Short mmCIF file of C-alpha atoms in Angstrom, two decimals:
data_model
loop_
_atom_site.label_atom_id
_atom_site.label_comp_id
_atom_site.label_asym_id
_atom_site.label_seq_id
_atom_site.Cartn_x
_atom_site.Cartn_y
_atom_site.Cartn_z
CA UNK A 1 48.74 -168.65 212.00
CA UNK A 2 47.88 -165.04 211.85
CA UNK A 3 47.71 -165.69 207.80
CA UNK A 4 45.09 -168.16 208.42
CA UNK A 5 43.17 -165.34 210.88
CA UNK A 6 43.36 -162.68 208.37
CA UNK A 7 41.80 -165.20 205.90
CA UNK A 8 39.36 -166.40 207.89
CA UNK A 9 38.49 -163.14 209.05
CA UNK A 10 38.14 -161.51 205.59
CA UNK A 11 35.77 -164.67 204.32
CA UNK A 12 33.37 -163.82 207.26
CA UNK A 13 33.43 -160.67 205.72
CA UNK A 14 32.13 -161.74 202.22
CA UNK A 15 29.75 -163.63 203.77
CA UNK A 16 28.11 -161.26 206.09
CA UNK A 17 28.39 -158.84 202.65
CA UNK A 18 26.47 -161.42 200.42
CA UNK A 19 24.11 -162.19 202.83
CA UNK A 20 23.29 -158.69 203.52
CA UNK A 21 23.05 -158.58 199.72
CA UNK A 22 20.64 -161.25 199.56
CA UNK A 23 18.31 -159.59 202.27
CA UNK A 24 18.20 -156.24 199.91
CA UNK A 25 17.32 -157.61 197.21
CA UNK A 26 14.68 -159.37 198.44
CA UNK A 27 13.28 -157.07 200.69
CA UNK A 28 9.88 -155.30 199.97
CA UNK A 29 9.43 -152.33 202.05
CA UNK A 30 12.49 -150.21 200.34
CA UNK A 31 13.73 -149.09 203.31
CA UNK A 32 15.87 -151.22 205.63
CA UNK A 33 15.05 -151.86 209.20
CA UNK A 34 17.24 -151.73 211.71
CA UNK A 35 17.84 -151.65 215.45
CA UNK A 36 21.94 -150.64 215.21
CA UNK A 37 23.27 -147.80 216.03
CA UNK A 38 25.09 -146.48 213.78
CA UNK A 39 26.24 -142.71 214.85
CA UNK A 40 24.27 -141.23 218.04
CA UNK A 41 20.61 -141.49 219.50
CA UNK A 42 19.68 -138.85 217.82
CA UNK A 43 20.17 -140.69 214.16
CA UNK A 44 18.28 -143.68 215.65
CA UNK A 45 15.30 -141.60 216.73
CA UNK A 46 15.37 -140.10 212.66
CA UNK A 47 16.26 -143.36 211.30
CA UNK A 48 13.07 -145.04 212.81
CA UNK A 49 10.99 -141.92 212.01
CA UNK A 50 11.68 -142.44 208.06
CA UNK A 51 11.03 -145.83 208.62
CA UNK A 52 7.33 -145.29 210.11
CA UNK A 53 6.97 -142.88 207.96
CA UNK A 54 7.91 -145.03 204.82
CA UNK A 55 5.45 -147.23 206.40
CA UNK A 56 3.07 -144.84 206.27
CA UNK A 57 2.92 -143.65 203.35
CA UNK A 58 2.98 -147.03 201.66
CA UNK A 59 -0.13 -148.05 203.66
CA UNK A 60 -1.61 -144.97 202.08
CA UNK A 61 -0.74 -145.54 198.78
CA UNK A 62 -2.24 -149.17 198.86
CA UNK A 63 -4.96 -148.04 200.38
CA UNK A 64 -6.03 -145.57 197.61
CA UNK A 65 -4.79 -148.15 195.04
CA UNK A 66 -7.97 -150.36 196.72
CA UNK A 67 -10.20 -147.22 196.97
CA UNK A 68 -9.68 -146.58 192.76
CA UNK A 69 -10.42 -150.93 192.56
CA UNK A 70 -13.10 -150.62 194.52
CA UNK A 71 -14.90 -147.31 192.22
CA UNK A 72 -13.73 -149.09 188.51
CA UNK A 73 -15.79 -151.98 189.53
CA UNK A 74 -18.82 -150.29 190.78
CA UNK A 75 -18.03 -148.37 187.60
CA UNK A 76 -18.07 -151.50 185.45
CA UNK A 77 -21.21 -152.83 187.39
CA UNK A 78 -22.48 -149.66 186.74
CA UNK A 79 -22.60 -149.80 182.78
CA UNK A 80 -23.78 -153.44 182.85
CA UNK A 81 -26.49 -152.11 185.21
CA UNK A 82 -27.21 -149.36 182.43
CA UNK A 83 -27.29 -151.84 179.48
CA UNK A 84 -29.56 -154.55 181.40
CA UNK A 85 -32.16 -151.56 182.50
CA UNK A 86 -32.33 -149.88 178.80
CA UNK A 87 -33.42 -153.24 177.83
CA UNK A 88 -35.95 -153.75 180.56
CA UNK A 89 -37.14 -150.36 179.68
CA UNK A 90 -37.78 -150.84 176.01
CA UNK A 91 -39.20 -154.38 176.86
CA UNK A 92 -41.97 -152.62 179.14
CA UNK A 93 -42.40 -150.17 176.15
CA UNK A 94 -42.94 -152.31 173.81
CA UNK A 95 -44.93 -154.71 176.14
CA UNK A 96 -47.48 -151.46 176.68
CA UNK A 97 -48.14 -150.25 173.23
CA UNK A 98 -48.55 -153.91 171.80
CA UNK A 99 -50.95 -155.18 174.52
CA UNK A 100 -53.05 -151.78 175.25
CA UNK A 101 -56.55 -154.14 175.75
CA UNK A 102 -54.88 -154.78 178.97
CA UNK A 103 -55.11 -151.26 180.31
CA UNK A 104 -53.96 -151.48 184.07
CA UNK A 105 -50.93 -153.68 182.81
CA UNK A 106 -49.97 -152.43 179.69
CA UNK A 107 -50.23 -148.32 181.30
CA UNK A 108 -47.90 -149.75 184.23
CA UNK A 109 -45.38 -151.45 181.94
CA UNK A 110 -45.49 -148.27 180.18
CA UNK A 111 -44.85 -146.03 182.87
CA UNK A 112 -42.08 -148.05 184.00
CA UNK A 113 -40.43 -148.47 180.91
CA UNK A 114 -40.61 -144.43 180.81
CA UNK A 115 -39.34 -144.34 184.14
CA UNK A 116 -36.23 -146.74 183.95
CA UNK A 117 -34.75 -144.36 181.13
CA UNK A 118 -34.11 -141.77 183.63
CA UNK A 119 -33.01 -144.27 186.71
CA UNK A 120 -30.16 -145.21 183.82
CA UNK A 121 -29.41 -141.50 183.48
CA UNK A 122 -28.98 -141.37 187.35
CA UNK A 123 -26.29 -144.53 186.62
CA UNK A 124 -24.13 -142.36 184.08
CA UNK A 125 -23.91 -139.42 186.18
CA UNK A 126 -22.94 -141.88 189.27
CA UNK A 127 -20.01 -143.22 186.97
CA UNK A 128 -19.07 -139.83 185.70
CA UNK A 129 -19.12 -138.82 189.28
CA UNK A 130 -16.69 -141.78 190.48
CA UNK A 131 -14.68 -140.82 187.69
CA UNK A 132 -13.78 -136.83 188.20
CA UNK A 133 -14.23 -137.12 191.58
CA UNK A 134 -12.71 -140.27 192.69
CA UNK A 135 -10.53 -141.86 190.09
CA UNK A 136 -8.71 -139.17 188.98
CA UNK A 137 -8.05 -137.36 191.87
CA UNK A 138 -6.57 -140.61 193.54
CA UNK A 139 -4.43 -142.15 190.53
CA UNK A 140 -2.31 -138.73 190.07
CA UNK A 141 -1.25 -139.26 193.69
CA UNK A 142 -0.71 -142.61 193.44
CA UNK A 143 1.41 -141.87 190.61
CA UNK A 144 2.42 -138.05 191.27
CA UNK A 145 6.24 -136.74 191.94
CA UNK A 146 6.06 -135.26 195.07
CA UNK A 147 5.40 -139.28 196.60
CA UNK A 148 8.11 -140.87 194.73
CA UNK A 149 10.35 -137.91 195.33
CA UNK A 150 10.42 -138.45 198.89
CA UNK A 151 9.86 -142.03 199.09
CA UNK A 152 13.41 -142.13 196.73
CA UNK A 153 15.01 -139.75 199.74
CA UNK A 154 14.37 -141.98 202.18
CA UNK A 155 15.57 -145.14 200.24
CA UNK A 156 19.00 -142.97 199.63
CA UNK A 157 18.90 -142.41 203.58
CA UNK A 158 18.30 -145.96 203.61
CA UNK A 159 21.63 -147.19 201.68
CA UNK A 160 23.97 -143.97 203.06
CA UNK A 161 23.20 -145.83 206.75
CA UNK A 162 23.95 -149.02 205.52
CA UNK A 163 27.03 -147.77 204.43
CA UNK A 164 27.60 -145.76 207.23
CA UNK A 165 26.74 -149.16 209.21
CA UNK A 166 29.49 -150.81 207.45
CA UNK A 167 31.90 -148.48 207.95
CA UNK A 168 31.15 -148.42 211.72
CA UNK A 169 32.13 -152.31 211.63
CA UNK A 170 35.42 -151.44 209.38
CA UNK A 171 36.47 -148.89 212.07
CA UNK A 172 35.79 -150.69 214.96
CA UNK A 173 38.00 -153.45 212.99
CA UNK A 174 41.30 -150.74 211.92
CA UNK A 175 41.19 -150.04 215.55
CA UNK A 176 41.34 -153.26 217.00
CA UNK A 177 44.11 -153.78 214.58
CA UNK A 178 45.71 -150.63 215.85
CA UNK A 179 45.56 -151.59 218.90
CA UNK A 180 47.25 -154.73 218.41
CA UNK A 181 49.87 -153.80 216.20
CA UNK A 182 50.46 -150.06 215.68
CA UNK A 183 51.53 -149.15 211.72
CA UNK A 184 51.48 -145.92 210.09
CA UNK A 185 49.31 -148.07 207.37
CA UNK A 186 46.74 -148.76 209.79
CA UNK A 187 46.66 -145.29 211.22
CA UNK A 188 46.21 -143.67 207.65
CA UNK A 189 43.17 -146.14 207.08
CA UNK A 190 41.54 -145.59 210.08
CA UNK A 191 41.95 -141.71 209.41
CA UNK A 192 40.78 -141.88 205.89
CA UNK A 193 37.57 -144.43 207.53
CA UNK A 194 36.88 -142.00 209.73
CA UNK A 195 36.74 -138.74 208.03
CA UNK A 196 34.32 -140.95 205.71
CA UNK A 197 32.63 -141.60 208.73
CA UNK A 198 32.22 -137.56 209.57
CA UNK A 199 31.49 -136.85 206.15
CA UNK A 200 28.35 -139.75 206.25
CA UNK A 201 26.99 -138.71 209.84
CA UNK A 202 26.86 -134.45 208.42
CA UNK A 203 25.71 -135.75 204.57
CA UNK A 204 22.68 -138.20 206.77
CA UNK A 205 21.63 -135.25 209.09
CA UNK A 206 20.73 -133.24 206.03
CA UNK A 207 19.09 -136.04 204.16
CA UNK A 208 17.40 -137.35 206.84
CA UNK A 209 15.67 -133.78 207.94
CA UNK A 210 14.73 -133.85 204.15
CA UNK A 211 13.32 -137.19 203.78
CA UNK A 212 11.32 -136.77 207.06
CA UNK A 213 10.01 -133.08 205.96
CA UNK A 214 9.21 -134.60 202.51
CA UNK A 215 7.42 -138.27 203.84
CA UNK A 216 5.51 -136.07 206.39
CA UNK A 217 3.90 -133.77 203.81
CA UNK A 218 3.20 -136.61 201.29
CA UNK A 219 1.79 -138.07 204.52
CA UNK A 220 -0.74 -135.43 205.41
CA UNK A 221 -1.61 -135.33 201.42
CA UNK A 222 -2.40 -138.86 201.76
CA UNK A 223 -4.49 -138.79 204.53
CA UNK A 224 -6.12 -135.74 203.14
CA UNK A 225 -7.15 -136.36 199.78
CA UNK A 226 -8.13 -139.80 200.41
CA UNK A 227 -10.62 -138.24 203.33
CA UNK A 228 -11.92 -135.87 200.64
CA UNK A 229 -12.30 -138.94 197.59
CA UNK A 230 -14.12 -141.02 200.48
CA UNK A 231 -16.78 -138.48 201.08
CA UNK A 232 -16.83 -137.68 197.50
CA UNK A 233 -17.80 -141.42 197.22
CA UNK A 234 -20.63 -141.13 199.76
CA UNK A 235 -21.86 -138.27 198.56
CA UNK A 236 -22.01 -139.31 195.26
CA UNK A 237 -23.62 -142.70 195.88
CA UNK A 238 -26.05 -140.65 198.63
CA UNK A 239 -27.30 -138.58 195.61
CA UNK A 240 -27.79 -141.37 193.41
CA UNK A 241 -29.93 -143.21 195.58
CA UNK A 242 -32.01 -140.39 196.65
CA UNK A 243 -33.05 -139.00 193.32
CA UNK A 244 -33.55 -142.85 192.29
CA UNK A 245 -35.88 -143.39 195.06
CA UNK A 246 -37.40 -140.20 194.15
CA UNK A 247 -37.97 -141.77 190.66
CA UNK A 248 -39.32 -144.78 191.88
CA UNK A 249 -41.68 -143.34 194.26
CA UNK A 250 -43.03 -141.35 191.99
CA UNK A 251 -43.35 -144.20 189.57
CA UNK A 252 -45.19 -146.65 192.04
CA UNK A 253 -47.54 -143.85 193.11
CA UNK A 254 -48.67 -142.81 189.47
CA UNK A 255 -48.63 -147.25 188.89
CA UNK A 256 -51.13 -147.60 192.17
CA UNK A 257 -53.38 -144.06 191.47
CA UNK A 258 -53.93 -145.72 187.49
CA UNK A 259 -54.80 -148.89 188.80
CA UNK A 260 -57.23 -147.11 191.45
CA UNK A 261 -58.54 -145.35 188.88
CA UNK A 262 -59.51 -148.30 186.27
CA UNK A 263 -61.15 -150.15 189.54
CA UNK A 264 -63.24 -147.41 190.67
CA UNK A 265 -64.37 -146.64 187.62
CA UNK A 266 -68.22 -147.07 186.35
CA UNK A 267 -69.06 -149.91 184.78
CA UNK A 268 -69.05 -149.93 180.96
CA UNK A 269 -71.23 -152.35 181.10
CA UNK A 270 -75.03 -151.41 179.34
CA UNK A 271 -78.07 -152.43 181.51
CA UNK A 272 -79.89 -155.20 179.73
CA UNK A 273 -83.25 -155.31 179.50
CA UNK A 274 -83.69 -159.06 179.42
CA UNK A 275 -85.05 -160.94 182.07
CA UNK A 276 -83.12 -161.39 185.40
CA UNK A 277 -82.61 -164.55 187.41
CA UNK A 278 -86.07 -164.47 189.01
CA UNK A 279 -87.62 -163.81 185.48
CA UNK A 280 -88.06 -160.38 186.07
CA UNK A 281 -87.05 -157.60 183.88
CA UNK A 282 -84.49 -155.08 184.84
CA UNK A 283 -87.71 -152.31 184.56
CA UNK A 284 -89.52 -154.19 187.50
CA UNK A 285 -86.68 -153.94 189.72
CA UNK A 286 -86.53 -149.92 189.65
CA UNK A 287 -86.44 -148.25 192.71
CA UNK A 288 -86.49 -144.35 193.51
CA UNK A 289 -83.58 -142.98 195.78
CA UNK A 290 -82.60 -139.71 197.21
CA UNK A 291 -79.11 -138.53 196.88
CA UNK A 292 -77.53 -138.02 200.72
CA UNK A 293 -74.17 -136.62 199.15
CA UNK A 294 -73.42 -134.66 196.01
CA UNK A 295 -71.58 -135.83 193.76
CA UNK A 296 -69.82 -134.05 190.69
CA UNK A 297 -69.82 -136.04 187.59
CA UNK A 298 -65.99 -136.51 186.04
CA UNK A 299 -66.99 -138.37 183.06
CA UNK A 300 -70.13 -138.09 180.23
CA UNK A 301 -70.83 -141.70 181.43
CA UNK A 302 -71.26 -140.23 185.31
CA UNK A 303 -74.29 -138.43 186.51
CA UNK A 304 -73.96 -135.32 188.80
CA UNK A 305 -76.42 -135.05 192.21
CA UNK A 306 -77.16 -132.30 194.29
CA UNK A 307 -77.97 -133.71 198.30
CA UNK A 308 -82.28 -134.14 198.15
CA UNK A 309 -81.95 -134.96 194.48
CA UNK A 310 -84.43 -137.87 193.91
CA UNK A 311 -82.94 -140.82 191.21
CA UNK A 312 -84.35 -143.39 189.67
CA UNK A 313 -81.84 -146.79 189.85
CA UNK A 314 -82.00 -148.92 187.18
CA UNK A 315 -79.20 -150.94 187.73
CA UNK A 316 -76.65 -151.69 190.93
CA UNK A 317 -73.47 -152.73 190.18
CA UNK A 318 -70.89 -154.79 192.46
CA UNK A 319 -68.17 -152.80 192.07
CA UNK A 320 -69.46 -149.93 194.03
CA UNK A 321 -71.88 -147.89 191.20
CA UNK A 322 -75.54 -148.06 190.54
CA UNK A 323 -76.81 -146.75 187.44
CA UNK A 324 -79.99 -144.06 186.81
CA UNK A 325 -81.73 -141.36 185.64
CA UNK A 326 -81.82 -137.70 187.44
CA UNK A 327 -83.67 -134.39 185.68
CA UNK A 328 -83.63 -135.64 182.28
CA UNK A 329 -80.09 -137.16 182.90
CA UNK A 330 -78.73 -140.60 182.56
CA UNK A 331 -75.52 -141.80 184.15
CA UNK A 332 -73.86 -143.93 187.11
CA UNK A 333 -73.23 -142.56 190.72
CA UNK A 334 -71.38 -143.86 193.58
CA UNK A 335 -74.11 -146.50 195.11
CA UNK A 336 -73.22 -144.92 198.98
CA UNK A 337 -74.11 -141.58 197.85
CA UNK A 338 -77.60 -142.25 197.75
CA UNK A 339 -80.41 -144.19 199.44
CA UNK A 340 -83.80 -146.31 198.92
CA UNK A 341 -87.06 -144.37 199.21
CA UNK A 342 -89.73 -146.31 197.24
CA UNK A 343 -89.63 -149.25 194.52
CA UNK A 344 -91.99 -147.93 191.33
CA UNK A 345 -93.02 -149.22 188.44
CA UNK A 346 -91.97 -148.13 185.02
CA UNK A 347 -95.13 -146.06 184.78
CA UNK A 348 -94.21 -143.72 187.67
CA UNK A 349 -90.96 -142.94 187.15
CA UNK A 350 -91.93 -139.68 185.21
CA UNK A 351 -94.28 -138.83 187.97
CA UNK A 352 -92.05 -139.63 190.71
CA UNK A 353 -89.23 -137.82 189.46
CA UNK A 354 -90.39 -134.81 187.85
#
């Protein structure tokens, strides 16, 4: 009967061994949780420290493993952004030196075009920036010594309590046996278990003090340089957008001022002297005008006026410009700059003016 006990006793024990087994090897933190106490509180309180710091530092690690994702695929957007705006830029090149008969257009496609080359220069230095400043900085930690040095110490920790844990149980066992049925081969067992048992509990306090010392610093590391790569990030994308938007204002003000400038300017168009819609020729329908405003000529095709100057109009135009002659001068005026003083034939004009 006790045959059958000791047998049935020592299968339990293979069991609770593969099982155990079979948890280990298909456990993923690398450092086994538990809630037994092995030696004395104070191994408990260090033995759930490692753990939370293994934790730790594993959250940390993933975490920088999705902050270097995160900057290769803005990276890789970043390049396809580059090769999609070089080609928008030498579209709008080419679109402004083949169509130049449409000025407004052709001088904004231009501009742009001009323009984009430098927003792409903007994108490299954003890459090169995740690059030295984010990716590199990150991946040596990720895979630097110092956090596989002490993650390893705490895994070593890890098995030396699980052995220590099984030893417990084998000890507790020898001296239930001993108990029951005092031998001197029982006694020198539970001696030699429990010297091993001394020899663990001194051999874990130092390792344990290690690993925690070790886990801590990689900890603070961690938490450091991943502050540091994050604002490195902002910063970097910060500056990117800023001296972009710089670009781009600039690039829509000079767009708007050209277009400004093409509608304001005077008509190229040559006063006919046909007849008009009433059957009237364009001389009958000069008037004399006196200039309210100077007005300083830009152009050969403009005519300057001093205020009191006295103009003959020959010719009003829609967009905002009348057309005359001032002191021997020919050449078109803002139409608000002056105003109506008498209509005269073509006869008096001399007399009226000079």
């Amino acid at each position: 009967m006790d045959a059958f006990r000791r047998q049935a006793s020592k299968f339990k024990e293979q069991v609770a061994k593969q099982q155990q087994a079979v948890i280990k090897q298909f456990s993923g933190t690398g450092y086994e949780s538990s809630d037994v106490m092995v030696i004395d509180e104070v191994e408990m309180q260090r033995h759930h420290q490692l753990e939370k710091l293994y934790r730790s530092t594993r959250g940390g690690k993933e975490f920088q493993k999705d902050i270097v994702r995160a900057a290769e695929s803005m990276t890789a957007l970043g390049l396809k952004h580059i090769e999609l705006g070089t080609k928008l830029s030498e579209d709008c090149c080419k679109y402004g030196i083949e169509n130049t008969h449409d000025n407004i257009l052709a001088k904004a496609a231009t501009i742009y075009g001009d323009a984009r080359i430098h927003v792409e220069k903007e994108q490299e230095d954003l890459n090169k920036s995740f690059s030295s400043q984010v990716l590199e900085p990150l991946k040596a930690m990720i895979a630097g010594a110092p956090l596989e040095d002490a993650r390893h110490l705490a895994q070593r920790y890890s098995r030396m309590r699980q052995e220590a844990e099984t030893l417990a149980a084998e000890i507790s066992r020898r001296r239930a046996k001993t108990r029951e049925l005092h031998s001197s081969e029982n006694a020198t067992k539970l001696h030699a278990a429990e010297s091993r048992m001394q020899e663990l509990k001194a051999n874990m306090a130092i390792l344990g003090k290690e690993a925690a010392a070790a886990l801590a610093a990689v900890e603070a590391q961690q938490q450091r340089l991943s502050f540091q790569r994050l604002v490195a990030l902002v910063e970097s994308e910060k500056v990117y957008h800023q001296r972009v938007a710089v670009i781009l204002g600039e690039v829509e003000a000079e767009m708007v001022s050209e277009k400004q400038q093409k509608e304001s300017a005077p008509p190229t168009v040559v006063p006919s002297d046909g007849l008009t819609e009433n059957g009237l020729t364009e001389k009958t329908k000069y008037f004399l005008a006196e200039a309210m405003h100077s007005f300083v000529a830009d152009t050969e095709k403009e005519l300057g006026l001093a205020v009191g100057d006295y103009v003959v109009v020959r010719k009003v135009d829609p967009s905002g410009w009348s057309e005359g002659e001032c002191k021997g001068k020919a050449g078109w005026f803002p139409s608000a700059y002056v105003e109506k003083r008498h209509r005269i034939p073509t006869s008096g004009i001399a007399a009226e003016v000079f």
